[in-house]
PDB file of C-alpha atoms in Angstrom:
ATOM      1  CA  MET K  13     128.050 -55.023 -68.961  1.00 94.00           C
ATOM      2  CA  LEU K  14     124.371 -54.124 -68.526  1.00 96.00           C
ATOM      3  CA  LYS K  15     122.186 -51.887 -70.633  1.00 97.00           C
ATOM      4  CA  VAL K  16     118.525 -51.055 -70.048  1.00 98.00           C
ATOM      5  CA  ASN K  17     116.356 -49.406 -72.715  1.00 97.00           C
ATOM      6  CA  LYS K  18     112.916 -47.924 -72.050  1.00 98.00           C
ATOM      7  CA  LEU K  19     112.084 -50.293 -69.187  1.00 98.00           C
ATOM      8  CA  TYR K  20     108.534 -50.318 -67.868  1.00 98.00           C
ATOM      9  CA  LYS K  21     107.062 -52.536 -65.169  1.00 98.00           C
ATOM     10  CA  ASP K  22     103.407 -52.569 -64.180  1.00 97.00           C
ATOM     11  CA  PHE K  23     101.676 -54.579 -61.495  1.00 96.00           C
ATOM     12  CA  GLY K  24      98.075 -54.381 -62.706  1.00 95.00           C
ATOM     13  CA  ASP K  25      97.176 -50.692 -62.708  1.00 95.00           C
ATOM     14  CA  LEU K  26     100.231 -49.798 -60.618  1.00 96.00           C
ATOM     15  CA  LYS K  27     103.045 -48.420 -62.770  1.00 96.00           C
ATOM     16  CA  VAL K  28     106.230 -49.169 -60.826  1.00 97.00           C
ATOM     17  CA  LEU K  29     108.919 -48.451 -63.447  1.00 98.00           C
ATOM     18  CA  LYS K  30     108.486 -45.786 -66.114  1.00 97.00           C
ATOM     19  CA  ASN K  31     110.915 -45.460 -69.002  1.00 97.00           C
ATOM     20  CA  VAL K  32     114.104 -46.400 -67.135  1.00 98.00           C
ATOM     21  CA  ASN K  33     117.320 -46.202 -69.173  1.00 97.00           C
ATOM     22  CA  LEU K  34     120.768 -47.006 -67.827  1.00 96.00           C
ATOM     23  CA  GLU K  35     124.126 -48.531 -68.594  1.00 97.00           C
ATOM     24  CA  ILE K  36     126.440 -50.286 -66.137  1.00 96.00           C
ATOM     25  CA  LYS K  37     130.085 -50.749 -67.042  1.00 96.00           C
ATOM     26  CA  SER K  38     132.286 -53.578 -65.809  1.00 96.00           C
ATOM     27  CA  GLY K  39     133.819 -52.749 -62.433  1.00 96.00           C
ATOM     28  CA  GLU K  40     131.322 -50.032 -61.535  1.00 97.00           C
ATOM     29  CA  LYS K  41     129.857 -49.743 -58.046  1.00 97.00           C
ATOM     30  CA  VAL K  42     126.409 -48.224 -58.469  1.00 98.00           C
ATOM     31  CA  VAL K  43     124.308 -47.425 -55.406  1.00 97.00           C
ATOM     32  CA  VAL K  44     120.590 -46.793 -55.946  1.00 98.00           C
ATOM     33  CA  VAL K  45     118.853 -44.664 -53.321  1.00 97.00           C
ATOM     34  CA  GLY K  46     115.357 -43.280 -52.974  1.00 96.00           C
ATOM     35  CA  PRO K  47     112.206 -43.447 -50.878  1.00 96.00           C
ATOM     36  CA  SER K  48     110.307 -46.675 -50.259  1.00 93.00           C
ATOM     37  CA  GLY K  49     108.076 -47.551 -53.174  1.00 93.00           C
ATOM     38  CA  SER K  50     110.194 -45.684 -55.723  1.00 96.00           C
ATOM     39  CA  GLY K  51     110.896 -48.816 -57.793  1.00 97.00           C
ATOM     40  CA  LYS K  52     114.477 -49.514 -56.687  1.00 97.00           C
ATOM     41  CA  SER K  53     114.016 -53.173 -55.775  1.00 96.00           C
ATOM     42  CA  THR K  54     111.775 -53.815 -58.781  1.00 97.00           C
ATOM     43  CA  LEU K  55     114.482 -52.430 -61.062  1.00 97.00           C
ATOM     44  CA  LEU K  56     117.031 -54.749 -59.474  1.00 96.00           C
ATOM     45  CA  ARG K  57     114.736 -57.767 -59.830  1.00 96.00           C
ATOM     46  CA  CYS K  58     114.102 -56.916 -63.481  1.00 97.00           C
ATOM     47  CA  LEU K  59     117.836 -56.927 -64.233  1.00 96.00           C
ATOM     48  CA  ASN K  60     118.039 -60.687 -63.695  1.00 93.00           C
ATOM     49  CA  LEU K  61     114.391 -61.217 -64.682  1.00 94.00           C
ATOM     50  CA  LEU K  62     113.091 -62.309 -61.303  1.00 94.00           C
ATOM     51  CA  GLU K  63     110.442 -59.825 -62.393  1.00 95.00           C
ATOM     52  CA  GLN K  64     109.465 -59.845 -66.070  1.00 94.00           C
ATOM     53  CA  PRO K  65     109.429 -56.297 -67.473  1.00 97.00           C
ATOM     54  CA  THR K  66     106.142 -55.117 -68.965  1.00 97.00           C
ATOM     55  CA  SER K  67     108.124 -53.659 -71.850  1.00 97.00           C
ATOM     56  CA  GLY K  68     111.631 -52.566 -72.722  1.00 97.00           C
ATOM     57  CA  GLU K  69     114.958 -54.279 -73.357  1.00 97.00           C
ATOM     58  CA  ILE K  70     117.725 -55.478 -71.070  1.00 97.00           C
ATOM     59  CA  PHE K  71     121.134 -56.426 -72.469  1.00 97.00           C
ATOM     60  CA  PHE K  72     123.790 -58.357 -70.540  1.00 96.00           C
ATOM     61  CA  GLU K  73     127.183 -58.332 -72.248  1.00 94.00           C
ATOM     62  CA  ASP K  74     125.522 -57.347 -75.553  1.00 91.00           C
ATOM     63  CA  GLN K  75     123.004 -60.197 -75.396  1.00 93.00           C
ATOM     64  CA  GLU K  76     119.350 -59.229 -75.123  1.00 95.00           C
ATOM     65  CA  ILE K  77     118.053 -61.225 -72.169  1.00 95.00           C
ATOM     66  CA  THR K  78     114.457 -60.010 -72.469  1.00 95.00           C
ATOM     67  CA  LYS K  79     114.034 -62.027 -75.663  1.00 92.00           C
ATOM     68  CA  PRO K  80     111.809 -65.132 -75.505  1.00 88.00           C
ATOM     69  CA  LYS K  81     113.524 -68.510 -75.096  1.00 88.00           C
ATOM     70  CA  ILE K  82     116.631 -67.055 -73.447  1.00 90.00           C
ATOM     71  CA  ASP K  83     118.323 -69.455 -71.002  1.00 91.00           C
ATOM     72  CA  LEU K  84     117.659 -67.533 -67.788  1.00 88.00           C
ATOM     73  CA  ASN K  85     119.597 -69.985 -65.622  1.00 88.00           C
ATOM     74  CA  LEU K  86     122.701 -69.315 -67.691  1.00 89.00           C
ATOM     75  CA  ILE K  87     122.249 -65.560 -67.264  1.00 90.00           C
ATOM     76  CA  ARG K  88     121.595 -65.811 -63.525  1.00 89.00           C
ATOM     77  CA  GLU K  89     124.755 -67.850 -63.011  1.00 90.00           C
ATOM     78  CA  GLN K  90     126.624 -64.674 -63.907  1.00 94.00           C
ATOM     79  CA  MET K  91     124.442 -62.260 -61.911  1.00 95.00           C
ATOM     80  CA  GLY K  92     124.587 -63.034 -58.206  1.00 94.00           C
ATOM     81  CA  MET K  93     121.687 -61.779 -56.074  1.00 94.00           C
ATOM     82  CA  VAL K  94     121.718 -60.935 -52.369  1.00 95.00           C
ATOM     83  CA  PHE K  95     118.285 -60.483 -50.828  1.00 93.00           C
ATOM     84  CA  GLN K  96     116.985 -58.401 -47.956  1.00 91.00           C
ATOM     85  CA  GLN K  97     115.825 -61.465 -45.978  1.00 90.00           C
ATOM     86  CA  PHE K  98     118.931 -63.631 -46.662  1.00 91.00           C
ATOM     87  CA  ASN K  99     116.863 -66.414 -48.336  1.00 92.00           C
ATOM     88  CA  LEU K 100     119.111 -69.205 -47.085  1.00 96.00           C
ATOM     89  CA  PHE K 101     117.551 -72.661 -47.194  1.00 96.00           C
ATOM     90  CA  SER K 102     116.551 -73.341 -43.592  1.00 95.00           C
ATOM     91  CA  ASN K 103     116.700 -77.147 -44.016  1.00 97.00           C
ATOM     92  CA  LEU K 104     120.326 -77.082 -45.214  1.00 97.00           C
ATOM     93  CA  ASN K 105     123.435 -76.332 -43.209  1.00 98.00           C
ATOM     94  CA  VAL K 106     125.794 -73.545 -44.247  1.00 98.00           C
ATOM     95  CA  LEU K 107     128.075 -75.740 -46.343  1.00 98.00           C
ATOM     96  CA  ASP K 108     125.168 -77.310 -48.225  1.00 97.00           C
ATOM     97  CA  ASN K 109     123.650 -73.866 -48.840  1.00 97.00           C
ATOM     98  CA  LEU K 110     126.932 -72.802 -50.407  1.00 97.00           C
ATOM     99  CA  ILE K 111     127.560 -75.802 -52.648  1.00 97.00           C
ATOM    100  CA  LEU K 112     123.971 -76.360 -53.808  1.00 96.00           C
ATOM    101  CA  ALA K 113     123.972 -74.068 -56.862  1.00 94.00           C
ATOM    102  CA  PRO K 114     127.390 -75.015 -58.297  1.00 95.00           C
ATOM    103  CA  LEU K 115     126.512 -78.719 -57.964  1.00 95.00           C
ATOM    104  CA  LYS K 116     123.006 -78.335 -59.444  1.00 93.00           C
ATOM    105  CA  ARG K 117     124.405 -76.362 -62.380  1.00 91.00           C
ATOM    106  CA  ASP K 118     127.392 -78.711 -62.873  1.00 91.00           C
ATOM    107  CA  LYS K 119     129.814 -75.832 -62.374  1.00 90.00           C
ATOM    108  CA  LEU K 120     132.018 -77.687 -59.885  1.00 92.00           C
ATOM    109  CA  LYS K 121     132.603 -81.227 -58.623  1.00 95.00           C
ATOM    110  CA  LYS K 122     131.616 -81.740 -54.993  1.00 95.00           C
ATOM    111  CA  GLN K 123     135.188 -81.645 -53.664  1.00 96.00           C
ATOM    112  CA  GLU K 124     135.948 -78.482 -55.659  1.00 96.00           C
ATOM    113  CA  ALA K 125     132.737 -76.853 -54.438  1.00 96.00           C
ATOM    114  CA  GLU K 126     133.520 -77.678 -50.817  1.00 97.00           C
ATOM    115  CA  GLU K 127     137.057 -76.319 -51.178  1.00 97.00           C
ATOM    116  CA  ARG K 128     135.724 -73.092 -52.655  1.00 96.00           C
ATOM    117  CA  ALA K 129     133.106 -72.867 -49.902  1.00 97.00           C
ATOM    118  CA  TYR K 130     135.700 -73.240 -47.143  1.00 97.00           C
ATOM    119  CA  ASN K 131     137.967 -70.689 -48.815  1.00 96.00           C
ATOM    120  CA  LEU K 132     135.120 -68.174 -48.808  1.00 96.00           C
ATOM    121  CA  LEU K 133     134.074 -69.078 -45.257  1.00 97.00           C
ATOM    122  CA  ASN K 134     137.648 -68.525 -44.093  1.00 96.00           C
ATOM    123  CA  ARG K 135     137.608 -65.161 -45.820  1.00 93.00           C
ATOM    124  CA  ILE K 136     134.718 -64.050 -43.599  1.00 95.00           C
ATOM    125  CA  ASP K 137     135.935 -65.921 -40.484  1.00 94.00           C
ATOM    126  CA  LEU K 138     132.938 -68.268 -40.422  1.00 96.00           C
ATOM    127  CA  ALA K 139     134.543 -71.599 -41.328  1.00 97.00           C
ATOM    128  CA  ASP K 140     133.521 -72.891 -37.891  1.00 97.00           C
ATOM    129  CA  LYS K 141     129.864 -72.430 -38.895  1.00 97.00           C
ATOM    130  CA  ALA K 142     130.005 -74.784 -41.908  1.00 97.00           C
ATOM    131  CA  ASN K 143     127.767 -77.366 -40.219  1.00 97.00           C
ATOM    132  CA  ALA K 144     125.442 -74.870 -38.531  1.00 98.00           C
ATOM    133  CA  TYR K 145     121.922 -74.186 -39.762  1.00 98.00           C
ATOM    134  CA  PRO K 146     120.679 -70.679 -40.600  1.00 96.00           C
ATOM    135  CA  ARG K 147     118.513 -70.519 -37.458  1.00 96.00           C
ATOM    136  CA  GLN K 148     121.679 -70.931 -35.362  1.00 97.00           C
ATOM    137  CA  LEU K 149     123.317 -67.849 -36.874  1.00 96.00           C
ATOM    138  CA  SER K 150     122.906 -64.148 -36.242  1.00 95.00           C
ATOM    139  CA  GLY K 151     121.381 -61.987 -38.940  1.00 94.00           C
ATOM    140  CA  GLY K 152     124.768 -60.549 -39.816  1.00 95.00           C
ATOM    141  CA  GLN K 153     126.270 -64.022 -40.144  1.00 96.00           C
ATOM    142  CA  GLN K 154     123.374 -65.177 -42.328  1.00 96.00           C
ATOM    143  CA  GLN K 155     123.742 -62.214 -44.662  1.00 96.00           C
ATOM    144  CA  ARG K 156     127.497 -62.701 -45.015  1.00 96.00           C
ATOM    145  CA  ILE K 157     126.834 -66.362 -45.832  1.00 97.00           C
ATOM    146  CA  ALA K 158     124.253 -65.225 -48.398  1.00 96.00           C
ATOM    147  CA  ILE K 159     126.840 -62.945 -50.012  1.00 97.00           C
ATOM    148  CA  ILE K 160     129.468 -65.653 -50.342  1.00 96.00           C
ATOM    149  CA  ARG K 161     126.764 -68.050 -51.600  1.00 96.00           C
ATOM    150  CA  ALA K 162     126.276 -65.599 -54.483  1.00 95.00           C
ATOM    151  CA  MET K 163     130.048 -65.591 -54.990  1.00 95.00           C
ATOM    152  CA  MET K 164     130.195 -69.392 -55.216  1.00 95.00           C
ATOM    153  CA  MET K 165     129.130 -69.145 -58.874  1.00 93.00           C
ATOM    154  CA  ASP K 166     131.930 -66.654 -59.601  1.00 93.00           C
ATOM    155  CA  PRO K 167     129.457 -64.077 -60.985  1.00 95.00           C
ATOM    156  CA  LYS K 168     130.369 -61.100 -63.163  1.00 96.00           C
ATOM    157  CA  VAL K 169     128.038 -58.767 -61.269  1.00 97.00           C
ATOM    158  CA  LEU K 170     126.455 -58.813 -57.807  1.00 97.00           C
ATOM    159  CA  LEU K 171     123.000 -57.337 -57.158  1.00 97.00           C
ATOM    160  CA  PHE K 172     122.232 -56.324 -53.559  1.00 97.00           C
ATOM    161  CA  ASP K 173     118.614 -55.623 -52.574  1.00 96.00           C
ATOM    162  CA  GLU K 174     118.773 -53.609 -49.341  1.00 94.00           C
ATOM    163  CA  PRO K 175     121.149 -56.154 -47.792  1.00 94.00           C
ATOM    164  CA  THR K 176     121.281 -54.512 -44.350  1.00 94.00           C
ATOM    165  CA  SER K 177     117.676 -53.429 -43.832  1.00 91.00           C
ATOM    166  CA  ALA K 178     116.678 -56.611 -41.965  1.00 89.00           C
ATOM    167  CA  LEU K 179     119.666 -56.460 -39.605  1.00 92.00           C
ATOM    168  CA  ASP K 180     120.030 -55.161 -36.077  1.00 90.00           C
ATOM    169  CA  PRO K 181     122.135 -51.976 -36.142  1.00 89.00           C
ATOM    170  CA  GLU K 182     125.180 -53.597 -34.535  1.00 87.00           C
ATOM    171  CA  MET K 183     125.300 -56.228 -37.292  1.00 91.00           C
ATOM    172  CA  VAL K 184     125.193 -53.792 -40.208  1.00 93.00           C
ATOM    173  CA  GLY K 185     128.902 -53.002 -40.057  1.00 93.00           C
ATOM    174  CA  GLU K 186     130.124 -56.571 -40.591  1.00 93.00           C
ATOM    175  CA  VAL K 187     128.029 -56.892 -43.763  1.00 94.00           C
ATOM    176  CA  LEU K 188     129.078 -53.490 -45.122  1.00 95.00           C
ATOM    177  CA  ASP K 189     132.729 -54.358 -44.435  1.00 94.00           C
ATOM    178  CA  LEU K 190     132.418 -57.461 -46.628  1.00 95.00           C
ATOM    179  CA  MET K 191     130.675 -55.468 -49.353  1.00 95.00           C
ATOM    180  CA  THR K 192     133.411 -52.835 -49.210  1.00 95.00           C
ATOM    181  CA  GLU K 193     136.052 -55.541 -49.542  1.00 94.00           C
ATOM    182  CA  LEU K 194     134.247 -56.931 -52.601  1.00 94.00           C
ATOM    183  CA  ALA K 195     134.041 -53.461 -54.128  1.00 94.00           C
ATOM    184  CA  GLU K 196     137.759 -52.915 -53.605  1.00 93.00           C
ATOM    185  CA  SER K 197     138.475 -56.246 -55.308  1.00 94.00           C
ATOM    186  CA  GLY K 198     136.926 -54.902 -58.526  1.00 94.00           C
ATOM    187  CA  MET K 199     133.543 -56.652 -58.420  1.00 96.00           C
ATOM    188  CA  THR K 200     130.786 -54.987 -60.452  1.00 97.00           C
ATOM    189  CA  MET K 201     128.049 -54.157 -57.944  1.00 97.00           C
ATOM    190  CA  ILE K 202     124.575 -52.649 -58.071  1.00 98.00           C
ATOM    191  CA  VAL K 203     123.349 -51.929 -54.560  1.00 97.00           C
ATOM    192  CA  VAL K 204     119.917 -50.771 -53.469  1.00 97.00           C
ATOM    193  CA  SER K 205     120.524 -49.348 -50.013  1.00 94.00           C
ATOM    194  CA  HIS K 206     119.574 -46.802 -47.377  1.00 92.00           C
ATOM    195  CA  GLU K 207     123.157 -46.803 -46.053  1.00 92.00           C
ATOM    196  CA  MET K 208     124.270 -43.349 -47.133  1.00 93.00           C
ATOM    197  CA  GLY K 209     127.683 -43.673 -45.486  1.00 92.00           C
ATOM    198  CA  PHE K 210     128.388 -46.795 -47.535  1.00 93.00           C
ATOM    199  CA  ALA K 211     127.222 -45.000 -50.681  1.00 94.00           C
ATOM    200  CA  LYS K 212     129.588 -42.092 -50.002  1.00 92.00           C
ATOM    201  CA  GLN K 213     132.520 -44.384 -49.309  1.00 91.00           C
ATOM    202  CA  VAL K 214     132.161 -47.087 -51.960  1.00 93.00           C
ATOM    203  CA  ALA K 215     130.017 -45.902 -54.869  1.00 96.00           C
ATOM    204  CA  ASN K 216     131.562 -44.452 -57.977  1.00 95.00           C
ATOM    205  CA  ARG K 217     128.035 -43.633 -59.138  1.00 96.00           C
ATOM    206  CA  ILE K 218     124.804 -42.863 -57.315  1.00 97.00           C
ATOM    207  CA  MET K 219     121.308 -42.971 -58.768  1.00 97.00           C
ATOM    208  CA  PHE K 220     118.306 -41.420 -57.044  1.00 98.00           C
ATOM    209  CA  MET K 221     114.945 -42.935 -57.951  1.00 98.00           C
ATOM    210  CA  ASP K 222     111.464 -41.642 -57.257  1.00 97.00           C
ATOM    211  CA  GLU K 223     108.065 -42.690 -58.609  1.00 97.00           C
ATOM    212  CA  GLY K 224     109.562 -45.288 -60.931  1.00 97.00           C
ATOM    213  CA  GLN K 225     112.106 -43.057 -62.634  1.00 97.00           C
ATOM    214  CA  ILE K 226     115.779 -42.157 -62.288  1.00 97.00           C
ATOM    215  CA  VAL K 227     115.485 -38.545 -61.167  1.00 97.00           C
ATOM    216  CA  GLU K 228     119.179 -37.797 -60.742  1.00 97.00           C
ATOM    217  CA  GLU K 229     122.496 -39.602 -61.064  1.00 96.00           C
ATOM    218  CA  SER K 230     126.009 -38.557 -60.237  1.00 97.00           C
ATOM    219  CA  TYR K 231     129.509 -39.897 -60.824  1.00 96.00           C
ATOM    220  CA  ASN K 232     130.700 -37.797 -57.868  1.00 95.00           C
ATOM    221  CA  PRO K 233     129.128 -39.140 -54.658  1.00 94.00           C
ATOM    222  CA  ALA K 234     130.411 -36.262 -52.519  1.00 92.00           C
ATOM    223  CA  ASP K 235     128.863 -33.765 -54.918  1.00 94.00           C
ATOM    224  CA  PHE K 236     125.600 -35.728 -54.974  1.00 96.00           C
ATOM    225  CA  PHE K 237     125.227 -35.482 -51.213  1.00 95.00           C
ATOM    226  CA  GLU K 238     126.471 -31.909 -50.852  1.00 95.00           C
ATOM    227  CA  ASN K 239     124.982 -30.317 -53.983  1.00 95.00           C
ATOM    228  CA  PRO K 240     122.018 -32.333 -55.266  1.00 96.00           C
ATOM    229  CA  LYS K 241     120.607 -30.674 -58.376  1.00 96.00           C
ATOM    230  CA  GLU K 242     116.987 -31.806 -58.379  1.00 97.00           C
ATOM    231  CA  ILE K 243     114.490 -30.450 -55.848  1.00 97.00           C
ATOM    232  CA  ARG K 244     113.110 -33.961 -55.194  1.00 97.00           C
ATOM    233  CA  THR K 245     116.636 -35.215 -54.427  1.00 97.00           C
ATOM    234  CA  GLN K 246     117.192 -32.277 -52.074  1.00 96.00           C
ATOM    235  CA  GLN K 247     113.955 -33.070 -50.239  1.00 96.00           C
ATOM    236  CA  PHE K 248     114.892 -36.741 -49.862  1.00 96.00           C
ATOM    237  CA  LEU K 249     118.433 -36.089 -48.638  1.00 96.00           C
ATOM    238  CA  SER K 250     117.236 -33.474 -46.125  1.00 95.00           C
ATOM    239  CA  LYS K 251     115.226 -36.237 -44.419  1.00 93.00           C
ATOM    240  CA  VAL K 252     117.828 -39.017 -44.430  1.00 90.00           C
ATOM    241  CA  LEU K 253     121.117 -37.238 -43.738  1.00 84.00           C
TER     242      LEU K 253
END
């Protein structure tokens, strides 16, 4: 579904990504871990071109999306993004937050969009919050709304950028439960996260990044946590587990 070749990203003199290569298959649940500043979030933001790579190629379903004149809106319709800080529109209520993108992109008629929104709200037991504004919701509620907002476009892959890091500890579980449910439904997911328990439970592949590179990856999460091969991975895991 996604292929990255020789990806570099610089911010001025700061080299954030250095020769990153990866492939993501349909249905995979990939969790990216690593220390702060290792390039995890930048990699995620390059995948849907919220950040323009300095060099390298990104392919989505065999189409090179780093080419000039590509229709980015069309690509992003299929790649849902969930941000650390929720990024709900504070001047819109929950229902309007959910239906905005499908209406703007002519994906659904208003009645169809509202029906889909209520179906998703019922799925997360928040249908009673349809007319509430983000400021009236807890952090956990806002992030679950943000996740189903990404689902409103029926994307082929969901990108999660540390979706629980801005939450109070007691709210983390309700967001991870929804993400686990999505994973079990077969959704392709790429998750940048510090939640090692979630990674162990849900991931079928784990990538460890440091200093802008993929240092180690494993298709056996249990083995990754119990027998990391690289010294840098061992050092990181000894501090977070």
